[in-house]
Structure formats: C-alpha cells, structure tokens
Coordinates of C-alpha atoms in Angstrom, one line a residue:
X1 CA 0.0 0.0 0.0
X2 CA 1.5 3.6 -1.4
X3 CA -0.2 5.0 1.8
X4 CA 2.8 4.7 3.8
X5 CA 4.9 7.1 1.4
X6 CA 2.2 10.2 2.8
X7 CA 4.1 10.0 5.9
X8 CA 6.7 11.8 3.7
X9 CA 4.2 14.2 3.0
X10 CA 3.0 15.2 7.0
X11 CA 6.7 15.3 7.6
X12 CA 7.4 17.6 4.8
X13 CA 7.9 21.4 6.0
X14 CA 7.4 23.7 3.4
X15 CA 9.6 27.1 3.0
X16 CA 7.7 29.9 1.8
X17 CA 9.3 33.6 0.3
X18 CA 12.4 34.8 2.0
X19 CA 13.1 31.4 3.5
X20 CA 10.6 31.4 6.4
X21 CA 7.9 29.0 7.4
X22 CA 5.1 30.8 8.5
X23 CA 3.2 32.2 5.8
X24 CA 3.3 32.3 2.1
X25 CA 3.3 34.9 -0.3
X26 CA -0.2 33.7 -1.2
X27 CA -1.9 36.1 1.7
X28 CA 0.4 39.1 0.8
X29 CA -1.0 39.1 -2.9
X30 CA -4.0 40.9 -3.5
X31 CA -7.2 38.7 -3.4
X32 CA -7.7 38.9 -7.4
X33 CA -4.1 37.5 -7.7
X34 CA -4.7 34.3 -5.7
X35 CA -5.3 31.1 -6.8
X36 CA -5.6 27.4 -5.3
X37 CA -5.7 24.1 -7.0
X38 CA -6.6 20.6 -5.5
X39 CA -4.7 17.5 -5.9
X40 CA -6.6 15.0 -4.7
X41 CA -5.1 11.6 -3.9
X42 CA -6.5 8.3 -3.0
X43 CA -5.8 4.6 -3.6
X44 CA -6.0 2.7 -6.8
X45 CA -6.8 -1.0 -7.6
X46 CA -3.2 -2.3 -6.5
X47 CA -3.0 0.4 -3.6
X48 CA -1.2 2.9 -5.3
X49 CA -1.7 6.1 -4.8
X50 CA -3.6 8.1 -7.7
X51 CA -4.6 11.6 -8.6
X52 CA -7.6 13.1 -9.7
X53 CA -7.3 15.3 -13.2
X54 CA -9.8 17.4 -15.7
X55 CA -10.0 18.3 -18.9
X56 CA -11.4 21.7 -19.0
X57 CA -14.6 22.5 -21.1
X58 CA -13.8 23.6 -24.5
X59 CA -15.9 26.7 -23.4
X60 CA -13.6 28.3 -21.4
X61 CA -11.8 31.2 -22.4
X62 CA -8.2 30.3 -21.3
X63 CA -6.3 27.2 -21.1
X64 CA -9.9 25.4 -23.0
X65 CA -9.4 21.2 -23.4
X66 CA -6.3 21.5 -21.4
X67 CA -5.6 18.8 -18.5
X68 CA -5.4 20.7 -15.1
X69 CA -6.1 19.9 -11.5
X70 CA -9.7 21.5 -10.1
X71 CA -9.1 24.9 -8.8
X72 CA -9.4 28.5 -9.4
X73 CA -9.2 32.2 -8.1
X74 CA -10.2 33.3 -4.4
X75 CA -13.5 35.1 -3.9
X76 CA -12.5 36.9 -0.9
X77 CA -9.7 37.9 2.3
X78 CA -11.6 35.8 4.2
X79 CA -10.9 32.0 2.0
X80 CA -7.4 29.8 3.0
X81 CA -6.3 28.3 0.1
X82 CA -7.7 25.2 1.4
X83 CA -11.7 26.9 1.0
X84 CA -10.7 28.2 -2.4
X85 CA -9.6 24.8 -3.6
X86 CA -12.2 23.2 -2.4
X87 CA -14.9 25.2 -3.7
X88 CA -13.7 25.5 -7.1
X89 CA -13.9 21.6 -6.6
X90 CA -17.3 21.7 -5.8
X91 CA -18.2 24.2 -8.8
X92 CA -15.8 22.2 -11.3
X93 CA -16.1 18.7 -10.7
X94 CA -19.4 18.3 -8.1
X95 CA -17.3 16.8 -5.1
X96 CA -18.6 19.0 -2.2
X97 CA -16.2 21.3 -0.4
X98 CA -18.6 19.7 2.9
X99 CA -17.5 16.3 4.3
X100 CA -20.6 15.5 5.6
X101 CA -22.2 15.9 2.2
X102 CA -19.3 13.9 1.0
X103 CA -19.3 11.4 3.5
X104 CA -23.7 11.3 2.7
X105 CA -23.7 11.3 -1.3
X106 CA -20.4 9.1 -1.5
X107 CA -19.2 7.5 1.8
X108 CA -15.6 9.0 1.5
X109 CA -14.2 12.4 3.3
X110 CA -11.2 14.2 2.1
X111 CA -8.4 14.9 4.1
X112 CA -7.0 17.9 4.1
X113 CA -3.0 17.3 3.8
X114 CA -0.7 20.2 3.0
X115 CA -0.6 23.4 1.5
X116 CA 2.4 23.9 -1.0
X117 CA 4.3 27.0 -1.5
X118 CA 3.1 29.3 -4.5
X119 CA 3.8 29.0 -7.6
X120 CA 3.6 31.5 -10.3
X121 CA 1.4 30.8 -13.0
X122 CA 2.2 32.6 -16.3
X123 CA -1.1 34.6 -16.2
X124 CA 0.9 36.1 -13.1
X125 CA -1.5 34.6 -10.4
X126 CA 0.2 32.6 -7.0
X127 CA -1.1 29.4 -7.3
X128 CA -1.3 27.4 -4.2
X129 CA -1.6 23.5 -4.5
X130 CA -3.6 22.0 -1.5
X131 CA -3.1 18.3 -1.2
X132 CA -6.0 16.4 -0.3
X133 CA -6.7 12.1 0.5
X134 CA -9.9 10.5 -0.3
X135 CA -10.6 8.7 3.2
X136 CA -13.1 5.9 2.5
X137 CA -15.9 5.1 5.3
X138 CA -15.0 1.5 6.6
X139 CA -18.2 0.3 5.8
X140 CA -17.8 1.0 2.2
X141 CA -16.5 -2.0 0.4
X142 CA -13.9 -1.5 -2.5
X143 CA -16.3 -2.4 -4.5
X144 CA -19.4 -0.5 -3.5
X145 CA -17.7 2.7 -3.8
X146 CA -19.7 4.8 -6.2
X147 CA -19.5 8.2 -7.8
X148 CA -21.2 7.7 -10.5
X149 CA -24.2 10.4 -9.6
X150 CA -21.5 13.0 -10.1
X151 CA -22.6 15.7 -12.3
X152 CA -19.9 17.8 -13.8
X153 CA -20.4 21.7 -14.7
X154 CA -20.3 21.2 -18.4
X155 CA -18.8 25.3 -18.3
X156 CA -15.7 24.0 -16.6
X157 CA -15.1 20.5 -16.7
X158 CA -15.7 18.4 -19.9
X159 CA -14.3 15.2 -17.5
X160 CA -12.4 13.6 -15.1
X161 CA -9.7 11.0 -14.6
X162 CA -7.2 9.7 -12.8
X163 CA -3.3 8.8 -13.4
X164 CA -0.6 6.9 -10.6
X165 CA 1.5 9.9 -9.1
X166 CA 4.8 7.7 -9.1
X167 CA 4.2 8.0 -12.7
X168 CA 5.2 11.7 -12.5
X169 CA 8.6 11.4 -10.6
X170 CA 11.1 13.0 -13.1
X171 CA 14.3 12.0 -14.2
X172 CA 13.3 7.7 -13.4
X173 CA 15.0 6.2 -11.2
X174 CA 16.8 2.8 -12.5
X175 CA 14.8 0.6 -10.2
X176 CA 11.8 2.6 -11.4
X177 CA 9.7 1.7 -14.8
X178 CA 6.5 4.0 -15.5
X179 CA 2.9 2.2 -15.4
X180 CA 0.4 4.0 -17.5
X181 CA 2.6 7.2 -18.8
X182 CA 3.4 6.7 -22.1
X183 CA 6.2 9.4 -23.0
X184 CA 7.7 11.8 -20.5
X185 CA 9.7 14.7 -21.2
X186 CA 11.9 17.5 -19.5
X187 CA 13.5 20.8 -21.0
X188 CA 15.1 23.3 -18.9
X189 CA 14.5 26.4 -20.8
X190 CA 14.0 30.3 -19.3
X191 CA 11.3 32.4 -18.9
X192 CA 12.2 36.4 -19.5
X193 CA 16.3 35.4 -17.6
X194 CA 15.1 33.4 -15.5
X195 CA 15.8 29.2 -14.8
X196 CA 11.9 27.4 -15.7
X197 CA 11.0 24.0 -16.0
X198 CA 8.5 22.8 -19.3
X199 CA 7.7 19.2 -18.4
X200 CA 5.0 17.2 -20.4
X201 CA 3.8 13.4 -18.8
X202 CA 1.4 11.9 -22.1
X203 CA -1.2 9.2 -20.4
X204 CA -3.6 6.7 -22.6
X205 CA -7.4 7.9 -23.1
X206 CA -8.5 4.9 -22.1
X207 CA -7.0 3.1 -19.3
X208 CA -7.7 -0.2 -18.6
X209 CA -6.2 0.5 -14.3
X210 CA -8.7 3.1 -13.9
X211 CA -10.6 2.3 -10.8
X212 CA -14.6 2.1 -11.5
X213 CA -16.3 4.7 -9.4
X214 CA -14.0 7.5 -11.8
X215 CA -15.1 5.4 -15.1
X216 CA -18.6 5.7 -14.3
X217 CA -18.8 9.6 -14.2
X218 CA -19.9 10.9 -17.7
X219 CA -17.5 12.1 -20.0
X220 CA -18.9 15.6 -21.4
X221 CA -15.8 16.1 -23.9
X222 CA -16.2 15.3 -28.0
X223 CA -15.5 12.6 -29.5
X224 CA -14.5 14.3 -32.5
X225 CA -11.7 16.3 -31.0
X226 CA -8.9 16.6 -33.4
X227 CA -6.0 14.4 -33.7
X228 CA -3.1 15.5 -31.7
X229 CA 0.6 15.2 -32.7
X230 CA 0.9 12.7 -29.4
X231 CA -2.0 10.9 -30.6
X232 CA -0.1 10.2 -33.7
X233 CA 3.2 9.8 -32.5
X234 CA 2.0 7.2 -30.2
X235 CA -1.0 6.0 -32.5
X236 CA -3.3 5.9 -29.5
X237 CA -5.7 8.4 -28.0
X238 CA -3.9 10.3 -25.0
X239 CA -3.9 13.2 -22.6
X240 CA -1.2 15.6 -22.1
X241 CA -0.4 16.7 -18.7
X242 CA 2.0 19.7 -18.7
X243 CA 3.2 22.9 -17.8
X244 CA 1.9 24.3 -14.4
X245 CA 0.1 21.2 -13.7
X246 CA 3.3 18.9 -14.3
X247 CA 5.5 20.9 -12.5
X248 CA 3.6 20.6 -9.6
X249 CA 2.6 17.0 -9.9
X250 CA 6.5 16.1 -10.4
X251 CA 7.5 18.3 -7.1
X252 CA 4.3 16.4 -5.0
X253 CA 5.8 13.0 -6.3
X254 CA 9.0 13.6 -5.2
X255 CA 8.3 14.9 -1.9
X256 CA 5.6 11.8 -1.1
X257 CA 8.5 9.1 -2.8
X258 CA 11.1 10.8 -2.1
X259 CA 10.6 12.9 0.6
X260 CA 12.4 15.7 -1.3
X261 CA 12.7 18.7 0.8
X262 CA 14.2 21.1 -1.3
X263 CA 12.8 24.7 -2.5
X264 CA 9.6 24.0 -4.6
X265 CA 7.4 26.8 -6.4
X266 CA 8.2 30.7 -6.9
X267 CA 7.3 32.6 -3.8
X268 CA 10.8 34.5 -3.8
X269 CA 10.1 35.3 -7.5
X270 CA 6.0 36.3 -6.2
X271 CA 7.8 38.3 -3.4
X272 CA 10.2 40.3 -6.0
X273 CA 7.6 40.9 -8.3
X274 CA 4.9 42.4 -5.4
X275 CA 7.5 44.4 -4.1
X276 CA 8.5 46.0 -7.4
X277 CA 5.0 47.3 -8.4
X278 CA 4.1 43.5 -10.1
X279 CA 0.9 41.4 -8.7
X280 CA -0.8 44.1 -7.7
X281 CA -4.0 44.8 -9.0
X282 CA -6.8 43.0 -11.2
X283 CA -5.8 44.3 -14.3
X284 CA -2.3 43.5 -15.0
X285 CA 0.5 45.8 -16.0
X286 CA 2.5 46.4 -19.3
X287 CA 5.2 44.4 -18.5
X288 CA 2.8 41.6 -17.5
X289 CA 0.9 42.0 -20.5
X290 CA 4.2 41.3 -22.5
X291 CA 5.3 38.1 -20.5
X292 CA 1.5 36.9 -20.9
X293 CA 2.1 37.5 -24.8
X294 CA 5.7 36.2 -24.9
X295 CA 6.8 39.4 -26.4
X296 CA 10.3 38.8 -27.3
X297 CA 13.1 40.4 -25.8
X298 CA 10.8 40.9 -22.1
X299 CA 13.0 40.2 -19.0
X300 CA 12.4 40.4 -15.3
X301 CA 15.1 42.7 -14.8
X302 CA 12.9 45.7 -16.2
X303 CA 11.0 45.7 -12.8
X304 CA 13.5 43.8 -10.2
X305 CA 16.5 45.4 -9.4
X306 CA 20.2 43.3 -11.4
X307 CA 21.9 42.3 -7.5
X308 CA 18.0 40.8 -6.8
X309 CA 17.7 39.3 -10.2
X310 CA 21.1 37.5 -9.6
X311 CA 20.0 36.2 -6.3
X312 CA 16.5 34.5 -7.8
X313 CA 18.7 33.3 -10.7
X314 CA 20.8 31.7 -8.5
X315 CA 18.2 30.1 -6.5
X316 CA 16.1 28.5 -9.2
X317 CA 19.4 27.4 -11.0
X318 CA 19.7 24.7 -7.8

C-alpha cells in the first residue's frame, strides 16, 4: 500500500518567500491574484496512490481542453487556500467542499493534507496547491464505492480522470519503470532570464487501471476532438499533462516518494515581483501584458533590481 509514502508528505515542511515557514506569499498578494488548486489523492486498484485530473470544457476562455487539477481564483480575504480549492472543486467537478455531504452522497471524506508554497502561473497569479486524501468510510466496500451520480459543470469541466502519481517522478529512477505514462519529457528552458521548467507526462485515453467509481462519471468532452501530434506519434488516443500542472505534480511525487525537501514553487520570485509594483491589482501591468504574450526580448530585470535578479537566478538554477 503507497499510503505509507504520505508519511513523507505530513513530515514535509514547506519554505515559503524569503526562507521562512510561517506564511506564504499567497496572503500578501491581493485577493484577485490568488489562486488554489486541489490535488486530490487516494488509492488505486493495487493500492497505489492516484490523482484526480480534468479536462477543461472547451468553453472556457483560457487554457480550454487543457488537463489541469480543479481549482481556481479566491473570492474573498476571508478564503485559505484550502476553502478556495475546495470550492472551485465543488463548482468544477461536483465533489462537495462539505465532508458531511461527502461522507452522505459518497461515503468517502477528504483529508486535508498540506498546502504547498506558490507557484507562479504565467497569467501572473500565486497558485497554491492544496493536497487532499480520499478517506473511504469503513463500511464502504472496495467495490461499493460509487461516484457515478457526479454531475460535472459542463462550463468547466468536460471530464475527469485519474493517473498513478509515481508516474510523474522525473528523471526515473533505474529501479523505477512508469505504469500508465506513455512518453515523458523535460526541457530546462528560461522564462524572460530566469531558470523554468517545461515538463509534459502523455497518459492513454483509455485506461484499462482506472478504478470504477471514476469510469462511471460521464465524459462531457467530443468525441471528435482533433487528432493530436501525441496521438499520432504514439498511435493511440492520449492526454497531455504539462506545464503548471506537471510541474507541480512532479515536485508532489518527489516529496511523497522521495521525501524531497528542497525549495519547490516561486514565492521569492512572487515576493520580487509584489515588491517591485508587479501582482498588484486585477488588471495586469505592461510588463505583465508582455510576459502573458511572450513578447520577445521581455526580462524580469525591467522591474527587479540586477543584485535581486542574480540572487532568484541563482536560487532556481539549484
């Protein structure tokens, strides 16, 4: 049973902006900049341990058909990241942010983990990813456990799925062979000077491990989707998991396998950015604007002072 690797995870003390561990740059960002994303674990058919993804709706406006983990913005001061994640759960995917609605319509809770220092997503938004456990009732047999009622928001979510988490631990290990991935990929590249990670994980459409009470939720997305380049290349329907959502995924896996406790997510690049005028508001600046659009030639040294700059470079280059 993979449970016994979450002990990993309790022990796991995260360091948030300027190398302290009691708070994170999330609550320093205005409310409009925040965002919270859940990755939601639980046991598979052989006990590993498994994580819940979407494909968003083809209706949405950014990021549409992409493969993401449930989550979204903060409504208010008031919402941990924790409350945010959870109820953009609830809107998304239909899994109440309520245990005892859970625990009702489902006979499961969700534990509520750790929270994750921020990352930075490229829309400039801290993203804070909240790990949760699916804790089955006793009395719930493996193989009475139904979701099936699940309704998804057909705005949001066009389905669900799940995929092993080892599967995401990046470079593997020589003792280590992947289960359901079927092509992984790593490039260390830079984003306006600065070190960034682009890592892709490709997973089958259909999967013949995935456990039953996921199967049976309806899958709102078309059939007729066009052919991707993957899909070619590997001459089998798939699902590309990458960017934000892989980077986060890998650093998760390699704390819960590995119990990797090195600096994970941007909060000292958040913190830079807030303090120089960046992150502030709704609307986002020029220089923002020009990151978004990948305007060539943009670097972060045109808002954060060169002796800073070197210091950030120097820590994301570990």
């Amino acid at each position: 049973m993979e449970s016994k690797y979450l002990t990993n995870l309790i022990n796991y003390k995260p360091l948030f902006f300027q190398n302290q561990n009691k708070f994170s740059i999330w609550h320093k960002v205005p409310v409009s900049r925040r965002s919270a994303v859940m990755v939601l674990l639980f046991l598979g058919n052989e006990g590993e341990l498994r994580v819940i993804l979407t494909k968003r709706s083809r209706k949405l406006k950014s990021f549409s058909g992409h493969i993401s983990l449930p989550g979204g913005k903060s409504e208010n001061g008031l919402e941990s990241e924790f409350q945010c994640a959870r109820r953009e759960m609830d809107e998304e995917i239909g899994l109440s942010r309520h245990n005892q609605i859970l625990k009702k319509d489902f006979g499961f809770i969700m534990d509520e983990l750790k929270v994750l220092p921020s990352y930075l997503a490229r829309t400039f938004l801290a993203v804070a990813p909240c790990i949760g456990y699916i804790n089955w009732c006793e009395d719930v047999k493996q193989t009475e456990r139904r979701i099936g009622n699940l309704v998804l928001n057909p705005g949001e979510s066009a389905s669900i799925f799940s995929v092993p988490l080892r599967d995401f631990l990046q470079p593997k290990t020589d003792n280590f062979q992947l289960s359901e991935c079927l092509k992984q990929s790593h490039i260390k590249t830079k984003w306006a000077g600065l070190p960034w990670n682009l890592r892709s994980f490709i997973f089958p459409h259909y999967n013949k491990n995935e456990v039953d009470w996921i199967e049976e939720v309806e899958d709102i997305s078309s059939a007729s989707e066009d052919e991707t380049h993957e899909d070619q290349e590997l001459d089998v329907r798939t699902r590309n998991c990458w960017g934000l959502t892989a980077n986060i995924l890998h650093d998760v896996a390699e704390i819960i396998y590995n119990g990797n406790n090195s600096l994970i997510g941007e909060e000292d690049l958040i913190y830079s950015l807030h303090k120089h005028g960046q992150i502030q508001t709704k609307g986002r600046t020029d220089f923002e604007k020009r990151l978004i659009n990948n305007t060539k030639g943009s670097m972060f040294t045109e808002v954060i002072p060169q002796d800073e700059f070197k210091l950030l470079k120097k820590l994301y280059n570990n």
